[in-house]
Amino acid sequence: MRYISHGEGGSAEVLRLVEGEQPRPGAGEILIEVGYAGVNRPDLLQRAGLYPPPADASPLLGLEVAGRVAAVGDEVTEWQVGDRVAALTPGGGYASHCLAPAAHALPVAEEMSLATAAALPETWFTVWANLIDLGQLKAGERLLVHGGASGIGLAAIQLARHVGAEVFVTVGSTEKQTFCEAFGAHHVINYREEDFLARIREITAGEGVDVVLDMVGGDYLQKDLGALRRDGRLVLIAFLEGSKTHFDFMPVMMKRLHITGSTMRSRTRGEKAAIRDALARTVWPALGAGLLKTHVCARFPLAQAAEAHRLMESGRHIGKIVLEVGGE
Ligand SMILES: NC(=O)c1ccc[n+]([C@@H]2O[C@H](COP(=O)([O-])OP(=O)(O)OC[C@H]3O[C@@H](n4cnc5c(N)ncnc54)[C@H](OP(=O)(O)O)[C@@H]3O)[C@@H](O)[C@H]2O)c1
């Protein structure tokens, strides 16, 4: 098979298209002939050696793909060779063929392109697990999402609206602001122009929000606690500005706050299968009906994976970037 190697790791230049042996599906696994693979920020961290894969995962890059089932392992009953699927992978998506547990795959209807489908699993699994399972976001509550125009952010805006929440986001440019509004954010705060904490207090008449989904960390953490109202939940999914900071925990006690977080990759197969089942019941039908969507801002041939990483590193992208492997 063809795949992208990141060698010993480093900057984007290390990414090379190479050939290797095609994996075989074990019990409960499917082999996917990849049409498109999604690019996610954790891939950049893994390439740089800052996010080592779990011991039982593929060491190759690529956490999500869409394509056709090429082979099924023992005990797989729900998929057949030729089925169009999108899957959360345990790594290995930047390749012409990729293994995934059968229970981490979802069907792709003929009306949806594989390029769109490849942009769905990692963000929607992550957003579901962190907003609904951990964050316990409910109708009538308020959510603040940082990085509103990221792949994760655009999904979070829509899922929050879907459950009936009011959505606040932060972004770093006017273009990203316009996008978040188009995706349904009620309040978009450009953090380069105004202080998000002051603005949220102003909009909510001092009450604050119920859930914060934070990928920035650093100085934001203290302000996140300030933005939460009583019984609020802070959910941490990344630390783009660092995970270490000087911290006053007083608001946690005074407002009975909960601080939690998670990474998708380290979850067990069973936990990911449960998230898949929840997405199949809720998000997948809404995506199929056009009530929810994704935004793919750029496609690169697999051989140009380094260009895709450079674009994501630049921060100019909005929504998702995908790699074209076998195409539609
Ligand atoms: N925990 C998990 O399971 C999990 C799973 C998937 C992804 N993630 C994390 O979730 C985040 C979003 O993922 P993604 O794939 O959607 O990435 P992405 O599209 O690259 O989004 C990153 C966003 O963060 C904002 N940002 C704020 N401060 C930043 C900084 N110092 N450096 C870079 N960006 C900054 C950027 O928007 P502005 O220009 O508006 O600032 C950008 O939209 C990433 O940090 C990723 O590692 C976590």
GROMACS .gro file of C-alpha atoms and ligand atoms in nm:
model
  376
    1MET     CA    1   0.000   0.000   0.000
    2ARG     CA    2   0.098   0.366  -0.028
    3TYR     CA    3   0.124   0.562   0.298
    4ILE     CA    4   0.273   0.876   0.444
    5SER     CA    5   0.574   0.816   0.666
    6HIS     CA    6   0.677   1.075   0.925
    7GLY     CA    7   1.010   0.902   0.978
    8GLU     CA    8   1.177   1.005   1.301
    9GLY     CA    9   0.940   1.300   1.332
   10GLY     CA   10   1.000   1.674   1.304
   11SER     CA   11   0.864   1.959   1.091
   12ALA     CA   12   0.634   1.907   0.790
   13GLU     CA   13   0.929   1.828   0.555
   14VAL     CA   14   0.962   1.481   0.714
   15LEU     CA   15   0.637   1.364   0.552
   16ARG     CA   16   0.709   1.128   0.262
   17LEU     CA   17   0.492   0.905   0.044
   18VAL     CA   18   0.631   0.551   0.068
   19GLU     CA   19   0.519   0.195  -0.002
   20GLY     CA   20   0.466  -0.078   0.254
   21GLU     CA   21   0.274  -0.391   0.330
   22GLN     CA   22  -0.103  -0.374   0.336
   23PRO     CA   23  -0.245  -0.459   0.680
   24ARG     CA   24  -0.494  -0.743   0.727
   25PRO     CA   25  -0.808  -0.705   0.935
   26GLY     CA   26  -0.812  -0.894   1.263
   27ALA     CA   27  -1.125  -1.007   1.443
   28GLY     CA   28  -1.378  -0.724   1.462
   29GLU     CA   29  -1.184  -0.506   1.215
   30ILE     CA   30  -1.242  -0.385   0.862
   31LEU     CA   31  -0.987  -0.288   0.598
   32ILE     CA   32  -1.087   0.033   0.419
   33GLU     CA   33  -0.969   0.132   0.073
   34VAL     CA   34  -0.928   0.499   0.157
   35GLY     CA   35  -1.091   0.763  -0.064
   36TYR     CA   36  -1.005   1.060   0.155
   37ALA     CA   37  -0.837   1.107   0.493
   38GLY     CA   38  -0.907   1.393   0.732
   39VAL     CA   39  -0.624   1.607   0.870
   40ASN     CA   40  -0.645   1.698   1.238
   41ARG     CA   41  -0.426   1.905   1.466
   42PRO     CA   42  -0.332   1.601   1.675
   43ASP     CA   43  -0.162   1.469   1.356
   44LEU     CA   44   0.071   1.773   1.364
   45LEU     CA   45   0.156   1.703   1.726
   46GLN     CA   46   0.219   1.333   1.653
   47ARG     CA   47   0.441   1.423   1.355
   48ALA     CA   48   0.643   1.653   1.581
   49GLY     CA   49   0.684   1.375   1.839
   50LEU     CA   50   0.464   1.550   2.097
   51TYR     CA   51   0.166   1.309   2.089
   52PRO     CA   52   0.287   0.948   2.080
   53PRO     CA   53   0.020   0.698   1.973
   54PRO     CA   54  -0.113   0.451   2.231
   55ALA     CA   55   0.078   0.120   2.240
   56ASP     CA   56  -0.195  -0.076   2.060
   57ALA     CA   57  -0.253   0.188   1.786
   58SER     CA   58  -0.103   0.217   1.438
   59PRO     CA   59   0.213   0.431   1.452
   60LEU     CA   60   0.110   0.599   1.124
   61LEU     CA   61  -0.066   0.935   1.099
   62GLY     CA   62  -0.436   0.971   1.029
   63LEU     CA   63  -0.729   0.949   1.270
   64GLU     CA   64  -1.021   0.947   1.026
   65VAL     CA   65  -1.098   0.821   0.676
   66ALA     CA   66  -1.380   0.760   0.433
   67GLY     CA   67  -1.373   0.497   0.162
   68ARG     CA   68  -1.495   0.152   0.070
   69VAL     CA   69  -1.467  -0.165   0.275
   70ALA     CA   70  -1.199  -0.380   0.107
   71ALA     CA   71  -1.200  -0.675   0.349
   72VAL     CA   72  -1.363  -0.776   0.676
   73GLY     CA   73  -1.213  -0.968   0.967
   74ASP     CA   74  -1.371  -1.250   1.165
   75GLU     CA   75  -1.681  -1.164   1.367
   76VAL     CA   76  -1.770  -0.864   1.149
   77THR     CA   77  -2.136  -0.884   1.057
   78GLU     CA   78  -2.243  -0.522   1.003
   79TRP     CA   79  -2.022  -0.439   0.699
   80GLN     CA   80  -1.962  -0.603   0.364
   81VAL     CA   81  -1.692  -0.557   0.101
   82GLY     CA   82  -1.782  -0.253  -0.112
   83ASP     CA   83  -1.978  -0.064   0.157
   84ARG     CA   84  -1.909   0.311   0.172
   85VAL     CA   85  -1.800   0.400   0.525
   86ALA     CA   86  -1.645   0.678   0.733
   87ALA     CA   87  -1.440   0.562   1.031
   88LEU     CA   88  -1.252   0.680   1.332
   89THR     CA   89  -0.919   0.501   1.302
   90PRO     CA   90  -0.658   0.408   1.560
   91GLY     CA   91  -0.404   0.583   1.331
   92GLY     CA   92  -0.297   0.489   0.981
   93GLY     CA   93  -0.545   0.700   0.784
   94TYR     CA   94  -0.281   0.870   0.565
   95ALA     CA   95  -0.266   0.559   0.349
   96SER     CA   96  -0.430   0.385   0.056
   97HIS     CA   97  -0.556   0.115   0.298
   98CYS     CA   98  -0.639   0.153   0.663
   99LEU     CA   99  -0.771  -0.072   0.940
  100ALA     CA  100  -1.050   0.035   1.173
  101PRO     CA  101  -1.262  -0.148   1.428
  102ALA     CA  102  -1.595  -0.231   1.260
  103ALA     CA  103  -1.774  -0.069   1.555
  104HIS     CA  104  -1.602   0.267   1.487
  105ALA     CA  105  -1.740   0.301   1.132
  106LEU     CA  106  -2.054   0.473   1.007
  107PRO     CA  107  -2.230   0.443   0.672
  108VAL     CA  108  -2.183   0.703   0.398
  109ALA     CA  109  -2.493   0.758   0.188
  110GLU     CA  110  -2.454   0.788  -0.191
  111GLU     CA  111  -2.559   1.155  -0.171
  112MET     CA  112  -2.260   1.242   0.049
  113SER     CA  113  -1.913   1.268  -0.105
  114LEU     CA  114  -1.632   1.067   0.050
  115ALA     CA  115  -1.435   1.393   0.082
  116THR     CA  116  -1.705   1.534   0.309
  117ALA     CA  117  -1.744   1.207   0.499
  118ALA     CA  118  -1.370   1.188   0.573
  119ALA     CA  119  -1.396   1.521   0.755
  120LEU     CA  120  -1.655   1.395   1.002
  121PRO     CA  121  -1.543   1.118   1.241
  122GLU     CA  122  -1.263   1.273   1.451
  123THR     CA  123  -1.440   1.603   1.510
  124TRP     CA  124  -1.787   1.464   1.572
  125PHE     CA  125  -1.668   1.181   1.800
  126THR     CA  126  -1.465   1.439   1.996
  127VAL     CA  127  -1.736   1.700   2.014
  128TRP     CA  128  -2.003   1.448   2.118
  129ALA     CA  129  -1.784   1.295   2.389
  130ASN     CA  130  -1.685   1.632   2.533
  131LEU     CA  131  -1.999   1.842   2.498
  132ILE     CA  132  -2.267   1.581   2.563
  133ASP     CA  133  -2.104   1.303   2.769
  134LEU     CA  134  -1.857   1.506   2.977
  135GLY     CA  135  -1.999   1.858   2.948
  136GLN     CA  136  -2.361   1.743   2.993
  137LEU     CA  137  -2.478   2.032   2.772
  138LYS     CA  138  -2.856   2.065   2.770
  139ALA     CA  139  -3.130   2.264   2.602
  140GLY     CA  140  -3.155   2.616   2.736
  141GLU     CA  141  -2.793   2.628   2.854
  142ARG     CA  142  -2.511   2.849   2.726
  143LEU     CA  143  -2.189   2.717   2.569
  144LEU     CA  144  -1.860   2.898   2.504
  145VAL     CA  145  -1.626   2.740   2.246
  146HIS     CA  146  -1.276   2.873   2.179
  147GLY     CA  147  -1.135   2.825   1.828
  148GLY     CA  148  -1.488   2.858   1.689
  149ALA     CA  149  -1.380   2.830   1.323
  150SER     CA  150  -1.172   2.516   1.372
  151GLY     CA  151  -1.297   2.177   1.259
  152ILE     CA  152  -1.388   2.107   1.620
  153GLY     CA  153  -1.539   2.453   1.668
  154LEU     CA  154  -1.777   2.445   1.369
  155ALA     CA  155  -1.904   2.102   1.479
  156ALA     CA  156  -1.945   2.220   1.839
  157ILE     CA  157  -2.149   2.523   1.730
  158GLN     CA  158  -2.390   2.304   1.538
  159LEU     CA  159  -2.420   2.027   1.797
  160ALA     CA  160  -2.490   2.283   2.068
  161ARG     CA  161  -2.759   2.446   1.857
  162HIS     CA  162  -2.898   2.102   1.776
  163VAL     CA  163  -2.952   2.032   2.148
  164GLY     CA  164  -3.103   2.379   2.197
  165ALA     CA  165  -2.815   2.566   2.361
  166GLU     CA  166  -2.708   2.930   2.309
  167VAL     CA  167  -2.359   2.943   2.157
  168PHE     CA  168  -2.073   3.185   2.220
  169VAL     CA  169  -1.745   3.145   2.033
  170THR     CA  170  -1.408   3.316   2.016
  171VAL     CA  171  -1.217   3.363   1.690
  172GLY     CA  172  -0.907   3.547   1.573
  173SER     CA  173  -1.026   3.709   1.248
  174THR     CA  174  -1.322   3.875   1.080
  175GLU     CA  175  -1.337   3.600   0.817
  176LYS     CA  176  -1.361   3.333   1.088
  177GLN     CA  177  -1.627   3.543   1.260
  178THR     CA  178  -1.841   3.542   0.945
  179PHE     CA  179  -1.808   3.165   0.917
  180CYS     CA  180  -1.908   3.099   1.276
  181GLU     CA  181  -2.216   3.319   1.233
  182ALA     CA  182  -2.309   3.126   0.919
  183PHE     CA  183  -2.275   2.800   1.114
  184GLY     CA  184  -2.518   2.929   1.376
  185ALA     CA  185  -2.312   3.084   1.657
  186HIS     CA  186  -2.528   3.336   1.842
  187HIS     CA  187  -2.238   3.548   1.972
  188VAL     CA  188  -1.895   3.565   1.806
  189ILE     CA  189  -1.616   3.739   1.994
  190ASN     CA  190  -1.298   3.837   1.811
  191TYR     CA  191  -1.040   3.797   2.086
  192ARG     CA  192  -0.797   4.025   1.902
  193GLU     CA  193  -1.043   4.313   1.939
  194GLU     CA  194  -1.215   4.253   2.271
  195ASP     CA  195  -1.172   4.064   2.597
  196PHE     CA  196  -1.391   3.752   2.581
  197LEU     CA  197  -1.460   3.742   2.953
  198ALA     CA  198  -1.576   4.103   2.969
  199ARG     CA  199  -1.791   4.056   2.661
  200ILE     CA  200  -1.959   3.739   2.792
  201ARG     CA  201  -2.036   3.908   3.122
  202GLU     CA  202  -2.181   4.200   2.931
  203ILE     CA  203  -2.400   3.985   2.702
  204THR     CA  204  -2.525   3.759   2.983
  205ALA     CA  205  -2.579   4.045   3.230
  206GLY     CA  206  -2.310   3.898   3.455
  207GLU     CA  207  -2.454   3.545   3.464
  208GLY     CA  208  -2.197   3.364   3.247
  209VAL     CA  209  -2.217   3.036   3.056
  210ASP     CA  210  -2.283   2.675   3.160
  211VAL     CA  211  -2.013   2.493   2.962
  212VAL     CA  212  -1.677   2.601   2.818
  213LEU     CA  213  -1.504   2.384   2.556
  214ASP     CA  214  -1.140   2.495   2.561
  215MET     CA  215  -0.856   2.399   2.328
  216VAL     CA  216  -0.636   2.700   2.410
  217GLY     CA  217  -0.544   2.664   2.780
  218GLY     CA  218  -0.272   2.897   2.913
  219ASP     CA  219  -0.411   3.233   3.025
  220TYR     CA  220  -0.759   3.134   2.906
  221LEU     CA  221  -0.803   2.884   3.189
  222GLN     CA  222  -0.855   3.138   3.465
  223LYS     CA  223  -1.085   3.342   3.243
  224ASP     CA  224  -1.284   3.030   3.156
  225LEU     CA  225  -1.360   2.984   3.525
  226GLY     CA  226  -1.463   3.349   3.538
  227ALA     CA  227  -1.699   3.298   3.244
  228LEU     CA  228  -1.879   3.001   3.405
  229ARG     CA  229  -2.193   3.039   3.609
  230ARG     CA  230  -2.283   2.825   3.909
  231ASP     CA  231  -2.251   2.446   3.847
  232GLY     CA  232  -2.066   2.522   3.522
  233ARG     CA  233  -1.840   2.272   3.346
  234LEU     CA  234  -1.498   2.344   3.194
  235VAL     CA  235  -1.402   2.078   2.938
  236LEU     CA  236  -1.040   2.075   2.822
  237ILE     CA  237  -0.949   1.914   2.488
  238ALA     CA  238  -0.614   2.077   2.403
  239PHE     CA  239  -0.360   2.332   2.526
  240LEU     CA  240  -0.248   2.534   2.225
  241GLU     CA  241  -0.112   2.802   2.463
  242GLY     CA  242   0.020   2.555   2.720
  243SER     CA  243  -0.112   2.338   3.002
  244LYS     CA  244   0.079   2.502   3.288
  245THR     CA  245  -0.037   2.824   3.445
  246HIS     CA  246  -0.068   3.003   3.777
  247PHE     CA  247  -0.420   2.933   3.896
  248ASP     CA  248  -0.670   3.059   4.152
  249PHE     CA  249  -0.912   2.774   4.230
  250MET     CA  250  -1.145   2.989   4.439
  251PRO     CA  251  -1.414   3.011   4.165
  252VAL     CA  252  -1.431   2.630   4.157
  253MET     CA  253  -1.543   2.625   4.519
  254MET     CA  254  -1.758   2.940   4.513
  255LYS     CA  255  -1.949   2.838   4.198
  256ARG     CA  256  -1.938   2.455   4.237
  257LEU     CA  257  -1.755   2.422   3.904
  258HIS     CA  258  -1.646   2.099   3.741
  259ILE     CA  259  -1.316   2.077   3.550
  260THR     CA  260  -1.276   1.782   3.317
  261GLY     CA  261  -1.130   1.687   2.979
  262SER     CA  262  -1.036   1.397   2.758
  263THR     CA  263  -0.847   1.275   2.455
  264MET     CA  264  -1.028   1.065   2.198
  265ARG     CA  265  -0.734   0.849   2.099
  266SER     CA  266  -0.672   0.697   2.441
  267ARG     CA  267  -1.034   0.587   2.488
  268THR     CA  268  -1.105   0.214   2.483
  269ARG     CA  269  -1.258   0.043   2.181
  270GLY     CA  270  -1.578  -0.004   2.379
  271GLU     CA  271  -1.601   0.365   2.470
  272LYS     CA  272  -1.549   0.470   2.108
  273ALA     CA  273  -1.810   0.216   1.994
  274ALA     CA  274  -2.060   0.368   2.238
  275ILE     CA  275  -1.990   0.715   2.094
  276ARG     CA  276  -2.030   0.573   1.741
  277ASP     CA  277  -2.370   0.433   1.840
  278ALA     CA  278  -2.479   0.768   1.985
  279LEU     CA  279  -2.367   0.950   1.667
  280ALA     CA  280  -2.551   0.694   1.451
  281ARG     CA  281  -2.874   0.767   1.640
  282THR     CA  282  -2.848   1.146   1.647
  283VAL     CA  283  -2.584   1.326   1.442
  284TRP     CA  284  -2.569   1.094   1.138
  285PRO     CA  285  -2.938   1.128   1.048
  286ALA     CA  286  -2.910   1.507   1.091
  287LEU     CA  287  -2.603   1.516   0.863
  288GLY     CA  288  -2.790   1.307   0.608
  289ALA     CA  289  -3.087   1.544   0.621
  290GLY     CA  290  -2.864   1.849   0.579
  291LEU     CA  291  -2.945   1.983   0.926
  292LEU     CA  292  -2.579   1.952   1.023
  293LYS     CA  293  -2.280   1.996   0.794
  294THR     CA  294  -1.905   2.024   0.776
  295HIS     CA  295  -1.684   2.267   0.587
  296VAL     CA  296  -1.388   2.131   0.392
  297CYS     CA  297  -1.174   2.431   0.305
  298ALA     CA  298  -0.890   2.251   0.125
  299ARG     CA  299  -0.800   1.918  -0.036
  300PHE     CA  300  -0.446   1.802  -0.108
  301PRO     CA  301  -0.326   1.486  -0.286
  302LEU     CA  302  -0.187   1.234  -0.035
  303ALA     CA  303   0.166   1.299  -0.164
  304GLN     CA  304   0.127   1.665  -0.059
  305ALA     CA  305   0.048   1.588   0.306
  306ALA     CA  306   0.326   1.829   0.407
  307GLU     CA  307   0.139   2.117   0.236
  308ALA     CA  308  -0.176   2.021   0.425
  309HIS     CA  309   0.014   2.030   0.754
  310ARG     CA  310   0.168   2.367   0.668
  311LEU     CA  311  -0.175   2.512   0.599
  312MET     CA  312  -0.304   2.390   0.934
  313GLU     CA  313   0.005   2.525   1.110
  314SER     CA  314  -0.053   2.864   0.950
  315GLY     CA  315  -0.394   2.886   1.117
  316ARG     CA  316  -0.541   3.038   0.797
  317HIS     CA  317  -0.771   2.743   0.734
  318ILE     CA  318  -1.136   2.736   0.837
  319GLY     CA  319  -1.302   2.405   0.921
  320LYS     CA  320  -1.144   2.093   0.779
  321ILE     CA  321  -0.858   1.991   0.550
  322VAL     CA  322  -0.862   1.652   0.373
  323LEU     CA  323  -0.613   1.442   0.179
  324GLU     CA  324  -0.725   1.284  -0.148
  325VAL     CA  325  -0.607   0.925  -0.156
  326GLY     CA  326  -0.813   0.711  -0.398
  327GLY     CA  327  -1.077   0.979  -0.454
  328GLU     CA  328  -1.451   0.919  -0.488
  329LIG     N1  329  -0.892   1.596   2.308
  329LIG     C1  330  -0.928   1.539   2.194
  329LIG     O1  331  -0.978   1.426   2.192
  329LIG     C2  332  -0.908   1.614   2.066
  329LIG     C3  333  -0.947   1.556   1.944
  329LIG     C4  334  -0.933   1.631   1.827
  329LIG     C5  335  -0.878   1.758   1.833
  329LIG     N2  336  -0.839   1.808   1.955
  329LIG     C6  337  -0.782   1.943   1.964
  329LIG     O2  338  -0.884   2.034   1.934
  329LIG     C7  339  -0.825   2.148   1.872
  329LIG     C8  340  -0.896   2.175   1.741
  329LIG     O3  341  -0.865   2.071   1.653
  329LIG     P1  342  -0.880   2.094   1.497
  329LIG     O4  343  -0.829   1.973   1.429
  329LIG     O5  344  -1.018   2.142   1.472
  329LIG     O6  345  -0.771   2.210   1.476
  329LIG     P2  346  -0.767   2.346   1.399
  329LIG     O7  347  -0.870   2.347   1.291
  329LIG     O8  348  -0.626   2.372   1.361
  329LIG     O9  349  -0.811   2.452   1.509
  329LIG     C9  350  -0.731   2.516   1.603
  329LIG    C10  351  -0.801   2.648   1.635
  329LIG    O10  352  -0.748   2.703   1.753
  329LIG    C11  353  -0.748   2.844   1.743
  329LIG     N3  354  -0.632   2.888   1.822
  329LIG    C12  355  -0.641   2.962   1.932
  329LIG     N4  356  -0.519   2.980   1.985
  329LIG    C13  357  -0.433   2.916   1.905
  329LIG    C14  358  -0.292   2.898   1.908
  329LIG     N5  359  -0.214   2.950   2.003
  329LIG     N6  360  -0.236   2.824   1.810
  329LIG    C15  361  -0.309   2.771   1.711
  329LIG     N7  362  -0.445   2.785   1.704
  329LIG    C16  363  -0.505   2.858   1.801
  329LIG    C17  364  -0.740   2.879   1.594
  329LIG    O11  365  -0.834   2.978   1.563
  329LIG     P3  366  -0.813   3.136   1.574
  329LIG    O12  367  -0.734   3.179   1.453
  329LIG    O13  368  -0.952   3.186   1.572
  329LIG    O14  369  -0.740   3.160   1.701
  329LIG    C18  370  -0.787   2.750   1.524
  329LIG    O15  371  -0.917   2.768   1.466
  329LIG    C19  372  -0.677   2.119   1.850
  329LIG    O16  373  -0.604   2.184   1.950
  329LIG    C20  374  -0.671   1.969   1.865
  329LIG    O17  375  -0.546   1.926   1.911
  329LIG    C21  376  -0.854   1.740   2.069
   0.00000   0.00000   0.00000
